[in-house]
Amino acid sequence: MDNALSPADELVILDRELAQLDARRSHLLARRAWLLSVLYAPVAPVAPSRRVAETAPRGAQNVLLTLGGVLLAVAAMAFTLVSWGRMGIGGRAAVLAVVTAGALAAPVFLLRRALVSTAEAVASLGLLLMVLDAYAVHRVALPEVDAVGYAAVASAVLAALWAAYGAGFGGLRLPLPAAVVAGQLPLPLGTLAADLGALPVCWALLVTAAADVVVALRAGPAARVRVVACVAAGVTGGSAVLVAGWLSVVRGGAEPAGLLLVAAGLALYGAWRAPAAAAWAAVAWAAVAGLVAVAGGGGLVREAVPGTWAVPAYALVAVAVCAVAVRGGVPRGVGRGLVGASAGAQGLAVAWALPQVAAALVGVRPGVGWPVVAVVVAVAGALVTVRSVPARCGALALAWVAAVSLPEAMALPDAVTPVARLVVTAGFLALAVRPSVPALRLPVGPGAREVLGDAAGAGALLGGVLAAVGAWGTDYAAVAVMGVLGGLFTGAAVLCGGRRRAVAACAAVAAVTGLVAAAAGAAGLPAHLTGVALLAVPVATAAVGAGLRRHAVAVPVELAGAAAGALAAGLAAPRPAFLALVLALCGVVAAATAVRPERRPAAGYAATALFVAATWVRLAASGVSAPEAYTLPVTVPALVVGVLRRRRDPEASSWTAYGPGLAASLVPSLAAAWGDAGWPRPLLLGLVALAVTLAGARLRLQAPLLLGGAVLGLVALHELAPYVAQAVGALPRWTPPALAGLLLLAVGATYEQRLRDARRLRDSVGRMH
């Protein structure tokens, strides 16, 4: 009892323990509340995982019905036009009439049973059979009637019958559009039958197009009819415009131009009356109206100007169309379409000028005339007035065209032309270095100047190419021009920044390559020795890349040098021994580049490939015809090394371990098998590829599986291709499509019936309580 606590100390201990009990009780109560919320929370139903269907049931049904109808239509046409059999003419017509009546009456019963898609397919077949009936009537009862005139009358009758049929059965969507299509033929065919000439046929097409426009504007809710009428108006009106435009260009005169202006008014009326919901239609029709107005107005103006200034006359009318578009009161969509048409017409004028400029640039004379330069300069000046970056770039491009075509327009001597093009190249390079010319009034912002600088750099590149091509005929002139170009682009690479610096550096490498080739040509070296001389370029670019190291220009410069190496190999290709030498030297350059850590992977692989290629070329030059004797000694050690690596590193890819060894044998053997007319090599290669494929599948290795399977498939294709070609055409012509069409139509109808029953059952269950 001597160790008993005092009442005060014991009270402190009890208070502390009670506080701990209260804290523990609060924690347990909170845990209990959370467990109750989890235990009695509503559980959301978990949807069973199932594979997502790639096509909806209705889509599959429509595909079946469509394919069935198409196949039956093909079979019917083949039966009618090709394979009548032994029936007489009357029997043929009777069979077609009975089948047609059944096909047209069947949709009535199908619509009552709510089989709408099947009814649509059968009705489409009935419409086709009506066309065949018309053909049969001509053959049976009216063989002496002119075919074109009969076709005009028959198409009018069919259009009326189809329109009545579609109006009587509102559930069918095809007859009314088919009536619109048939209505395109009566007037043009009637005019052709009367032999009135090309221009009356154009007027008949234009009147038909006007009727289509009326139908499109008054179609109401029948969107399908409106679309078909718009397309038909475009086809018929477009045909009239094309023929009248051709007559206006070839024959001239006011009549074709007047028809074009009437067509432009019709298209403008359609654009003006287009509904607000179809703004794209207003733009499209207005664009057509603008182009046709330019064609018609230009045809009229052309009669009053010399022939060489015809295209500037069309450009003038295009400016007038643009002036109409920007005036007040013109709807926005119509104005946009007219402006686009005006721009397109001016683009066509420039396109007319560019081929003549291109012909002059390649040395064809006589070339550019002053009307061409006038068109280009006028369009460039118009673009300058537009304060937008694309317009300024277009103006710069046209200024380049005018500058490079001036020597031809001024009839300067040939020796002056490369100098003039070098001046153009230098000027555009200066603009690429400092793309800020106050006269161009560029929009504020570095982005605009960057775009203009890129455009100027592109012009400099093209100018340099033209200067080099123009001077290449003379060795010493080529040496001088390529030297100047090399200096210009080297200076630009030093002064420019960003991507233009890399492009200029690559252009400098290309110019130096041309300089070496031109110097070799001046020295009288043959092509294969020129290829050897060109190896100085990749050596120099490799040295420059080593000096620049991780600079952004280093990679483009070295790639340009690699392209020069490829050119060297191409020049040495006619002499296999020198080709092997060039490939080996390129391999040495790549191996030296692989010493650098940042280039080691890519350059190492390239060096290996080049050395292997040099070896193969050397073997081919020595007359080796059996590659397996040289590939197998490489393949076996490579596969052994791959097995050892996979044992040490199970995560290593099969492509890294086994890909090189397998490809070293399979690919050359495959190339030899495709050129081998015998059977032992393809058989042995196929067996080896089969074994490799099975091994890859058994061991679950991707490289053997894919390589072996690809080689096996190519060998099989090489062996079986002649037999597959013989099997084509063994079956009758129209019997298989007919049987397949009937089967698909029946399956589609059954599919639609099952879908309807399923929807009905779902609705019935849904109404239950």
mmCIF file with all atom_site columns, C-alpha atoms in Angstrom, residues 9 144 167 465 481 491 524 570 577 640 678:
data_model
loop_
_atom_site.group_PDB
_atom_site.id
_atom_site.type_symbol
_atom_site.label_atom_id
_atom_site.label_alt_id
_atom_site.label_comp_id
_atom_site.label_asym_id
_atom_site.label_entity_id
_atom_site.label_seq_id
_atom_site.pdbx_PDB_ins_code
_atom_site.Cartn_x
_atom_site.Cartn_y
_atom_site.Cartn_z
_atom_site.occupancy
_atom_site.B_iso_or_equiv
_atom_site.pdbx_formal_charge
_atom_site.auth_seq_id
_atom_site.auth_comp_id
_atom_site.auth_asym_id
_atom_site.auth_atom_id
_atom_site.pdbx_PDB_model_num
ATOM 1  C CA . ASP A 1 9   ? -2.373  11.376  -9.475   1.00 0.00 ? 9   ASP A CA 1
ATOM 2  C CA . GLU A 1 144 ? -38.551 0.614   -138.268 1.00 0.00 ? 144 GLU A CA 1
ATOM 3  C CA . ALA A 1 167 ? -46.935 9.588   -106.210 1.00 0.00 ? 167 ALA A CA 1
ATOM 4  C CA . VAL A 1 465 ? 17.792  25.016  -110.272 1.00 0.00 ? 465 VAL A CA 1
ATOM 5  C CA . VAL A 1 481 ? 27.274  28.811  -112.294 1.00 0.00 ? 481 VAL A CA 1
ATOM 6  C CA . GLY A 1 491 ? 26.339  32.626  -97.394  1.00 0.00 ? 491 GLY A CA 1
ATOM 7  C CA . GLY A 1 524 ? 36.684  14.502  -119.643 1.00 0.00 ? 524 GLY A CA 1
ATOM 8  C CA . GLY A 1 570 ? 24.165  5.440   -109.491 1.00 0.00 ? 570 GLY A CA 1
ATOM 9  C CA . ALA A 1 577 ? 33.576  -3.345  -110.156 1.00 0.00 ? 577 ALA A CA 1
ATOM 10 C CA . VAL A 1 640 ? 24.055  -19.079 -83.199  1.00 0.00 ? 640 VAL A CA 1
ATOM 11 C CA . GLY A 1 678 ? 12.826  -24.529 -112.479 1.00 0.00 ? 678 GLY A CA 1
#
